[in-house]
Coordinates of C-alpha atoms and ligand atoms in Angstrom, one line a residue:
M112 CA 0.0 0.0 0.0
A113 CA 3.1 2.2 0.2
Q114 CA 2.3 3.9 -3.1
Y115 CA -0.8 5.6 -1.7
P116 CA -0.8 8.9 0.3
E117 CA -0.5 8.4 4.1
D118 CA -4.1 9.3 4.9
V119 CA -5.4 6.9 2.2
Q120 CA -3.3 4.1 3.7
K121 CA -4.7 4.9 7.1
M122 CA -8.2 4.7 5.7
L123 CA -7.5 1.4 3.9
G124 CA -6.1 0.0 7.1
V125 CA -9.3 0.9 9.0
L126 CA -11.4 -0.8 6.3
L127 CA -9.2 -4.0 6.4
E128 CA -9.5 -4.1 10.2
H129 CA -13.3 -3.6 10.0
N130 CA -13.6 -6.5 7.5
E131 CA -11.4 -8.8 9.6
W132 CA -13.4 -8.0 12.8
R133 CA -17.0 -8.1 11.5
R134 CA -16.4 -10.9 9.0
R135 CA -14.2 -13.3 10.8
Q136 CA -14.0 -12.5 14.5
T137 CA -17.4 -11.5 15.7
I138 CA -20.7 -13.2 16.2
N139 CA -23.2 -10.9 14.5
L140 CA -26.7 -11.0 15.9
I141 CA -28.0 -7.7 14.5
A142 CA -31.4 -8.8 13.2
A143 CA -31.4 -6.4 10.3
E144 CA -28.1 -7.4 8.7
N145 CA -26.6 -10.2 6.7
V146 CA -23.8 -11.2 4.3
M147 CA -24.2 -11.9 0.6
S148 CA -22.9 -15.0 -1.2
P149 CA -19.4 -14.7 -2.9
L150 CA -21.0 -14.6 -6.3
A151 CA -23.5 -11.8 -5.3
E152 CA -20.6 -9.8 -3.7
L153 CA -18.5 -10.2 -6.9
V154 CA -21.2 -9.0 -9.2
Y155 CA -22.1 -6.1 -6.9
L156 CA -18.9 -4.4 -8.1
N157 CA -19.9 -3.2 -11.6
D158 CA -20.1 -0.2 -13.9
L159 CA -23.7 0.6 -12.8
M160 CA -22.4 2.0 -9.5
G161 CA -21.7 5.2 -11.4
R162 CA -24.7 5.4 -13.8
Y163 CA -28.1 7.0 -13.9
A164 CA -31.3 5.7 -15.4
E165 CA -34.0 8.1 -14.2
G166 CA -37.5 7.0 -15.1
S167 CA -38.6 3.4 -15.6
V168 CA -38.0 0.5 -18.0
G169 CA -38.4 1.7 -21.6
R170 CA -39.1 5.3 -20.4
R171 CA -35.8 6.7 -19.3
Y172 CA -34.6 10.3 -19.2
Y173 CA -31.0 9.2 -20.0
R174 CA -29.5 7.2 -22.8
G175 CA -27.1 4.2 -22.4
T176 CA -29.6 2.2 -20.3
R177 CA -30.5 -0.7 -22.5
Y178 CA -28.8 -3.2 -20.2
V179 CA -30.2 -1.6 -17.1
D180 CA -33.7 -2.1 -18.5
L181 CA -33.0 -5.8 -19.0
L182 CA -31.7 -6.2 -15.4
E183 CA -34.5 -4.1 -13.8
E184 CA -37.2 -5.9 -15.8
A185 CA -35.9 -9.4 -15.1
L186 CA -35.6 -8.6 -11.4
S187 CA -39.1 -7.2 -11.1
K188 CA -40.6 -10.1 -13.0
S189 CA -38.9 -12.7 -10.8
F190 CA -40.0 -11.0 -7.6
A191 CA -43.6 -10.7 -9.0
E192 CA -43.6 -14.4 -9.8
I193 CA -42.4 -15.5 -6.5
L194 CA -44.7 -13.2 -4.5
G195 CA -47.8 -13.5 -6.8
A196 CA -47.7 -9.7 -7.2
K197 CA -49.3 -7.7 -9.9
Y198 CA -46.7 -4.9 -9.8
V199 CA -43.2 -4.9 -8.4
D200 CA -40.9 -1.9 -8.1
V201 CA -37.2 -2.7 -7.3
R202 CA -36.0 0.9 -7.7
P203 CA -36.4 2.1 -4.0
I204 CA -32.9 2.2 -2.6
S205 CA -34.1 1.0 0.9
G206 CA -37.0 -0.2 2.9
T207 CA -37.7 3.2 4.2
I208 CA -37.9 4.7 0.7
A209 CA -40.1 1.8 -0.4
N210 CA -42.5 2.7 2.5
L211 CA -42.5 6.4 1.8
A212 CA -43.2 5.9 -1.9
T213 CA -46.0 3.5 -1.1
Y214 CA -47.6 6.0 1.4
Y215 CA -47.4 8.6 -1.3
G216 CA -49.2 6.3 -3.8
L217 CA -51.9 5.2 -1.4
A218 CA -52.8 8.2 0.8
P219 CA -53.2 11.9 0.3
E220 CA -51.0 14.4 2.1
G221 CA -52.4 14.8 5.5
G222 CA -54.0 11.4 5.4
T223 CA -54.4 8.9 8.2
I224 CA -52.4 5.8 8.9
A225 CA -52.7 3.2 11.6
S226 CA -49.4 1.5 12.8
L227 CA -47.7 0.0 15.7
P228 CA -45.5 2.3 17.9
T229 CA -41.8 1.6 18.0
R230 CA -41.9 0.0 21.4
A231 CA -44.3 -2.7 20.0
G232 CA -42.1 -3.2 17.0
G233 CA -43.3 -0.5 14.5
H234 CA -40.4 0.9 12.5
I235 CA -39.6 4.6 12.6
S236 CA -40.8 4.9 9.1
H237 CA -44.3 3.9 10.4
N238 CA -44.4 6.6 12.9
Q239 CA -44.3 10.3 13.6
V240 CA -40.6 10.3 14.3
G241 CA -40.0 9.3 10.6
G242 CA -41.5 9.9 7.2
P243 CA -45.2 10.1 8.1
K244 CA -44.4 13.4 9.8
A245 CA -43.0 14.8 6.5
L246 CA -46.1 13.6 4.7
K247 CA -48.2 15.4 7.4
F248 CA -50.0 12.1 8.2
K249 CA -52.1 11.6 11.3
V250 CA -50.8 8.4 12.9
L251 CA -53.2 6.2 14.9
E252 CA -51.7 3.6 17.2
L253 CA -52.7 0.0 16.5
P254 CA -53.7 -1.6 19.9
W255 CA -51.3 -4.2 21.3
D256 CA -52.2 -7.4 23.2
P257 CA -49.3 -8.1 25.6
D258 CA -50.4 -11.7 26.2
A259 CA -50.5 -12.6 22.6
F260 CA -47.4 -10.4 21.9
N261 CA -49.3 -9.3 18.9
I262 CA -51.8 -6.8 17.6
D263 CA -55.1 -6.9 19.5
V264 CA -57.4 -8.0 16.7
D265 CA -60.8 -6.9 18.2
K266 CA -59.6 -3.5 19.3
A267 CA -57.8 -3.0 16.0
R268 CA -61.0 -3.8 14.1
R269 CA -62.9 -1.2 16.1
L270 CA -60.2 1.4 15.5
I271 CA -60.2 0.8 11.8
E272 CA -64.0 0.8 11.6
E273 CA -64.3 4.1 13.6
N274 CA -61.4 6.0 12.0
R275 CA -61.2 4.6 8.4
P276 CA -57.4 5.2 8.0
N277 CA -56.1 5.4 4.5
I278 CA -53.5 2.8 5.3
V279 CA -53.1 0.2 8.0
I280 CA -49.4 -0.8 8.4
L281 CA -48.5 -4.2 9.6
G282 CA -45.0 -5.9 10.0
G283 CA -42.3 -4.5 12.1
S284 CA -38.7 -4.3 13.4
L285 CA -39.3 -6.4 16.5
Y286 CA -41.3 -9.1 14.9
L287 CA -41.5 -12.5 16.7
F288 CA -44.9 -13.7 15.5
P289 CA -46.8 -13.1 12.3
H290 CA -49.3 -10.3 12.5
P291 CA -53.0 -11.2 11.9
I292 CA -52.8 -10.0 8.2
K293 CA -56.0 -11.9 7.2
E294 CA -58.2 -10.5 10.0
I295 CA -56.9 -6.9 9.7
S296 CA -57.2 -7.0 5.9
E297 CA -60.8 -8.0 6.1
A298 CA -61.6 -5.2 8.6
A299 CA -59.6 -2.7 6.5
H300 CA -61.1 -3.6 3.2
A301 CA -64.6 -3.3 4.6
V302 CA -64.0 0.4 5.1
S303 CA -61.8 0.9 1.9
S304 CA -58.5 1.2 3.8
Y305 CA -55.4 -0.2 2.2
V306 CA -53.2 -2.7 4.1
L307 CA -49.4 -2.4 3.7
H308 CA -47.3 -5.2 5.2
D309 CA -43.7 -4.2 5.8
S310 CA -41.8 -7.4 5.3
A311 CA -38.3 -5.9 5.7
H312 CA -37.3 -8.2 8.5
V313 CA -39.0 -11.4 7.4
F314 CA -38.6 -11.2 3.7
G315 CA -36.1 -14.1 3.4
L316 CA -38.6 -16.2 5.5
V317 CA -41.4 -15.2 3.1
V318 CA -39.4 -16.2 0.1
G319 CA -38.2 -19.3 1.8
G320 CA -41.7 -20.3 2.7
K321 CA -41.4 -20.1 6.5
F322 CA -43.5 -17.0 7.0
P323 CA -46.9 -16.3 5.4
N324 CA -46.8 -14.4 2.1
P325 CA -48.6 -11.1 3.0
L326 CA -50.1 -10.7 -0.4
R327 CA -51.7 -14.1 -0.3
E328 CA -53.0 -13.3 3.2
G329 CA -54.8 -10.2 2.0
A330 CA -52.4 -7.3 2.2
D331 CA -52.6 -4.9 -0.7
V332 CA -48.9 -4.1 -0.8
T333 CA -45.8 -5.4 0.8
T334 CA -42.6 -3.4 1.1
S335 CA -39.2 -4.7 2.1
S336 CA -35.5 -4.3 2.4
T337 CA -33.5 -6.7 0.4
H338 CA -30.7 -7.3 2.9
K339 CA -32.0 -8.6 6.2
T340 CA -33.3 -12.2 6.2
F341 CA -33.3 -11.9 2.5
P342 CA -29.5 -11.9 2.1
G343 CA -29.0 -9.5 -0.8
P344 CA -27.3 -6.1 -1.2
Q345 CA -28.8 -3.2 0.7
G346 CA -31.9 -2.1 -1.2
G347 CA -35.7 -1.9 -1.1
L348 CA -38.7 -3.1 -3.1
I349 CA -42.5 -2.7 -3.3
A350 CA -44.8 -5.5 -4.4
S351 CA -48.4 -4.7 -5.0
A352 CA -51.4 -7.0 -5.4
L353 CA -53.4 -4.0 -6.6
E354 CA -54.3 -3.3 -10.2
G355 CA -54.3 -0.2 -12.4
E356 CA -53.8 3.5 -11.6
V357 CA -52.8 3.1 -8.0
N358 CA -49.6 1.3 -9.0
E359 CA -48.7 4.3 -11.2
S360 CA -49.1 6.5 -8.2
I361 CA -46.8 4.3 -6.1
A362 CA -44.3 4.4 -9.0
R363 CA -44.5 8.2 -9.0
G364 CA -43.7 8.0 -5.3
V365 CA -40.4 6.2 -6.2
F366 CA -39.6 8.6 -9.1
P367 CA -39.7 11.5 -9.2
V368 CA -40.8 12.0 -5.5
F369 CA -38.4 10.1 -3.3
T370 CA -35.5 9.0 -5.5
S371 CA -33.8 10.0 -8.7
N372 CA -31.1 7.4 -8.9
Y373 CA -31.6 3.8 -7.9
H374 CA -28.1 2.5 -7.0
M375 CA -28.5 0.1 -9.9
H376 CA -25.3 -1.8 -9.3
R377 CA -27.3 -3.8 -6.8
Y378 CA -29.7 -5.3 -9.3
A379 CA -27.5 -8.1 -10.6
A380 CA -26.5 -9.1 -7.0
T381 CA -30.2 -9.0 -5.9
Y382 CA -31.0 -11.2 -8.9
V383 CA -28.3 -13.7 -7.9
T384 CA -29.6 -13.7 -4.4
L385 CA -33.1 -14.4 -5.5
A386 CA -31.9 -17.3 -7.6
E387 CA -30.0 -18.6 -4.6
M388 CA -33.2 -18.3 -2.5
R389 CA -35.1 -20.2 -5.1
Q390 CA -32.6 -23.0 -4.8
F391 CA -31.6 -23.0 -1.1
G392 CA -34.2 -20.7 0.5
A393 CA -36.4 -23.3 2.0
Q394 CA -33.5 -25.0 3.7
Y395 CA -32.1 -21.7 4.8
A396 CA -35.4 -20.3 6.2
E397 CA -36.1 -23.6 8.0
Q398 CA -32.7 -23.5 9.7
I399 CA -33.1 -19.8 10.7
V400 CA -36.3 -20.6 12.6
R401 CA -34.8 -23.6 14.2
N402 CA -31.8 -21.6 15.3
A403 CA -33.8 -18.8 16.7
K404 CA -35.9 -21.2 18.8
A405 CA -32.7 -23.0 19.9
L406 CA -31.0 -19.8 20.9
A407 CA -34.1 -18.6 22.8
E408 CA -34.4 -21.9 24.6
A409 CA -30.7 -22.1 25.5
L410 CA -30.7 -18.5 26.8
H411 CA -33.8 -19.2 28.8
A412 CA -32.2 -22.4 30.3
N413 CA -29.2 -20.3 31.2
G414 CA -31.3 -17.9 33.3
F415 CA -32.1 -15.1 30.8
D416 CA -35.4 -13.4 30.7
V417 CA -36.3 -14.3 27.1
V418 CA -39.5 -12.6 25.9
A419 CA -42.7 -14.6 25.1
E420 CA -41.8 -17.9 26.7
H421 CA -45.5 -18.9 26.9
L422 CA -45.7 -18.5 23.1
G423 CA -42.6 -20.6 22.3
F424 CA -40.4 -17.5 22.1
T425 CA -40.4 -16.9 18.4
Q426 CA -41.5 -17.9 14.9
T427 CA -39.0 -15.7 13.0
H428 CA -35.3 -15.1 13.0
Q429 CA -35.5 -12.9 16.1
V430 CA -35.2 -13.4 19.8
A431 CA -36.0 -10.7 22.3
V432 CA -34.4 -10.6 25.8
D433 CA -35.4 -8.4 28.6
V434 CA -32.1 -7.4 30.2
S435 CA -33.5 -4.7 32.6
K436 CA -32.2 -6.7 35.6
L437 CA -28.7 -6.8 34.0
G438 CA -28.4 -3.1 33.5
G439 CA -30.6 -2.5 30.4
G440 CA -30.1 -2.7 26.7
E441 CA -27.4 -0.1 26.4
A442 CA -25.0 -1.5 29.0
V443 CA -25.6 -5.1 28.0
S444 CA -25.1 -4.5 24.3
K445 CA -21.8 -2.6 25.1
L446 CA -20.5 -5.5 27.2
L447 CA -21.4 -8.0 24.5
E448 CA -19.5 -5.9 21.9
D449 CA -16.5 -6.0 24.2
A450 CA -16.7 -9.8 23.9
N451 CA -17.1 -9.6 20.1
I452 CA -20.9 -10.4 20.1
I453 CA -22.7 -7.7 18.2
V454 CA -26.4 -7.0 19.1
N455 CA -28.6 -3.9 19.4
K456 CA -30.5 -2.5 22.3
N457 CA -34.2 -2.6 21.7
M458 CA -37.4 -1.2 23.2
L459 CA -39.8 -3.8 24.5
P460 CA -43.6 -3.2 24.4
W461 CA -43.8 -2.3 28.1
D462 CA -41.0 0.3 27.9
K463 CA -41.9 3.9 28.7
S464 CA -38.9 5.6 27.2
A465 CA -36.9 5.1 24.0
V466 CA -33.8 6.4 25.8
K467 CA -33.4 3.5 28.2
P468 CA -34.6 0.4 26.3
S469 CA -34.9 -2.6 28.6
G470 CA -34.2 -5.2 25.9
I471 CA -31.8 -6.5 23.3
R472 CA -32.9 -7.9 20.0
L473 CA -31.0 -10.9 18.5
G474 CA -31.3 -12.2 14.9
V475 CA -29.8 -15.5 13.8
Q476 CA -30.1 -15.1 10.0
E477 CA -26.4 -14.2 9.5
V478 CA -24.9 -16.9 11.8
T479 CA -27.2 -19.3 10.0
R480 CA -25.6 -18.3 6.7
W481 CA -22.2 -18.9 8.2
G482 CA -23.3 -22.5 8.7
M483 CA -24.3 -22.5 12.4
R484 CA -26.9 -24.9 13.6
E485 CA -28.8 -25.6 16.9
G486 CA -25.8 -26.9 18.8
D487 CA -23.9 -23.7 18.0
M488 CA -26.8 -21.6 19.4
A489 CA -26.3 -23.4 22.7
E490 CA -22.6 -22.4 22.6
I491 CA -23.5 -18.8 21.9
A492 CA -26.0 -18.8 24.8
G493 CA -23.1 -20.1 26.9
F494 CA -21.0 -17.1 26.0
F495 CA -23.9 -14.8 27.1
K496 CA -24.0 -16.6 30.4
E497 CA -20.3 -16.5 31.1
L498 CA -20.2 -12.8 30.3
L499 CA -23.5 -11.5 31.7
I500 CA -24.4 -13.9 34.5
D501 CA -21.1 -15.4 35.7
G502 CA -19.4 -12.1 35.3
K503 CA -16.3 -13.3 33.4
E504 CA -14.0 -10.6 31.9
P505 CA -15.1 -9.6 28.3
G506 CA -11.5 -10.3 27.1
Q507 CA -11.7 -13.8 28.3
V508 CA -15.0 -14.5 26.6
R509 CA -13.8 -12.6 23.5
R510 CA -10.9 -15.1 23.0
K511 CA -13.4 -18.0 23.1
V512 CA -15.7 -16.2 20.7
V513 CA -12.9 -15.6 18.2
E514 CA -11.9 -19.2 18.3
F515 CA -15.5 -20.4 17.9
R516 CA -16.1 -18.0 15.0
S517 CA -13.0 -19.3 13.1
Q518 CA -15.0 -22.5 12.4
F519 CA -17.5 -20.6 10.3
L520 CA -15.8 -18.6 7.6
E521 CA -17.7 -19.7 4.5
V522 CA -21.1 -18.4 3.5
K523 CA -23.6 -21.2 2.9
Y524 CA -26.9 -21.3 0.9
G525 CA -25.4 -19.4 -2.0
Y526 CA -23.2 -19.6 -5.1
G527 CA -19.4 -19.5 -4.9
V528 CA -17.1 -17.7 -7.3
D529 CA -15.3 -19.3 -10.2
G530 CA -11.9 -17.8 -10.9
E531 CA -12.5 -17.5 -14.7
L532 CA -15.7 -15.6 -14.1
A533 CA -14.0 -13.3 -11.5
R534 CA -11.3 -12.4 -14.0
R535 CA -13.9 -11.7 -16.8
L536 CA -16.0 -9.6 -14.6
L537 CA -13.2 -7.5 -13.2
G538 CA -11.6 -7.4 -16.6
S539 CA -14.9 -6.0 -18.0
M540 CA -14.4 -3.1 -15.6
G541 CA -10.8 -2.6 -16.7
L542 CA -9.5 -4.0 -13.4
T543 CA -6.7 -6.5 -13.5
L544 CA -5.1 -7.9 -10.4
Ligands
PLP60 C1 -39.8 -3.1 9.7 C2 -38.7 -2.2 9.0 N1 -39.1 -1.5 7.9 C3 -38.2 -0.8 7.2 C4 -36.9 -0.7 7.6 C5 -36.0 0.2 6.9 O1 -35.3 -0.4 6.0 P1 -34.0 0.3 5.3 O2 -33.0 0.3 6.4 O3 -33.7 -0.6 4.2 O4 -34.4 1.6 4.9 C6 -36.5 -1.4 8.7 C7 -35.0 -1.3 9.1 O5 -34.5 -2.0 9.9 C8 -37.4 -2.2 9.4 O6 -37.1 -2.8 10.5

C-alpha cells in the first residue's frame, strides 16, 4: 500500500480491520443485517455504480440504459412471480424509501395511517418520528395485546371501523410472531382502507416459505428491504397485489418524488440472491427458525429473561431478551460488543422511554448463513451466560468467541465464485489484479 498517500493508507487500514473484525472475529446477531454470497458480492462491483437511469423501463430520461432495462425488468418479474404480485418496483434504494413511496401512492398528504408504535415493533418509518411526519400524516396507534405479543385484533377492528385510516401498516422491526394479516385486511377492506405489510425483517422467510406471504394473506402491498433475512445487497422493493392506476401513483412516489437514482449496481446481486433463494431458500429459512428457537431456549435455560416464553419465544429469525435486571439494553449491548458479540439495544412493548430500552434484539439469519446450527446456538448462549451472568471478563470471553467463530468462515446457501468468471467480470471493468 506504500504507493498511496498516508491518509489513504490509514483509511484502507481501517477498512481492512473492520472487515477482519466483523467478517471473521465477531458473532453478528443484529437482526437487520446479513452477508451476501461470494457470487453476489462479486457482481455487486460493476459499472452501474456510477450510472443514472431516471424513469422506468423503456421510459428513461437518460441514454445508455439498454442493459439496465434488462436487469430491472428481469428482477421485477422474478419477484412478482415468487410473490404473486401484480406490480413490483425494485427501484427504491431502501425499505424506508419503499415505505414512503407506497404511502405517497396510497394516501393523500395529511391522510391517516394506523401503525404500531416503535416500542411494540413498529419501524420509525411507520411513525411520527419518521417519514409520516414529512407527509403530514395523522398516525393512529394499533392496539397491542401483551399476552399474545401481537396486535389486539378486536380492538384494531374497532379502531379501523371508527377511523377509516387510508393505510393500515403491519409488520415490524421487532417481529416475533406473524401479525394477523388476514383478519386486519378483512376489517380494513370493509372500510376501503389499504393494508401495507412491511416485510423488511422477514422477507427471506417469506421467500423461503417459512412466513406467510402477506399478499396471499390479503395485504394490498408489501414493502421490504433486500438485505435482512433476504440476504442480498442493501436495497428496497415494493410488491403490490393491486391493479391499475394506483400502482402508477406508487411508481411516481419512487420517481420523481423520493429518488432520482436507484443504485442500480445492486440489481445483478439482488437477482443472484433471488436465484439462490429459489434453490436454497427453503432450507435456509427452516434453519433460521430452528436456530432462533434453539437460541431462545438455551438463553432461557441459562437464566435469561427471554420474551414470550409462553408462546414458544419466536416464529421468526428474532429473539428478544429483557435485560433490565442486568443493567438494560445499552449497558448489556456494550458489554457484549467488548466480547465480540454484536447486538442492538431494543425497546420492548412495556418500555416507557426510548432512551433506556430494557431489551436486546437478537437475529440468527447471519450466523445461519455462516453455517451455524442448533448446537452452535447453545454455545452462543453459553458465551452470554459467562459474560452477563457469571461475570467473566469480556476479554476472556472474546478469546473464546474468536476461536469459535473461526470454524464458520464460509457463506452457505449461495453460489461461490469461479476464478475465470471473476477475471472476466473484473476485466470488463478494466480491473486487472
Ligand atoms: C420493519 C422495517 N421496515 C423498514 C426498515 C427500513 O429499512 P432500510 O434500512 O432498508 O431503509 C427497517 C429497518 O431496519 C425495518 O425494521
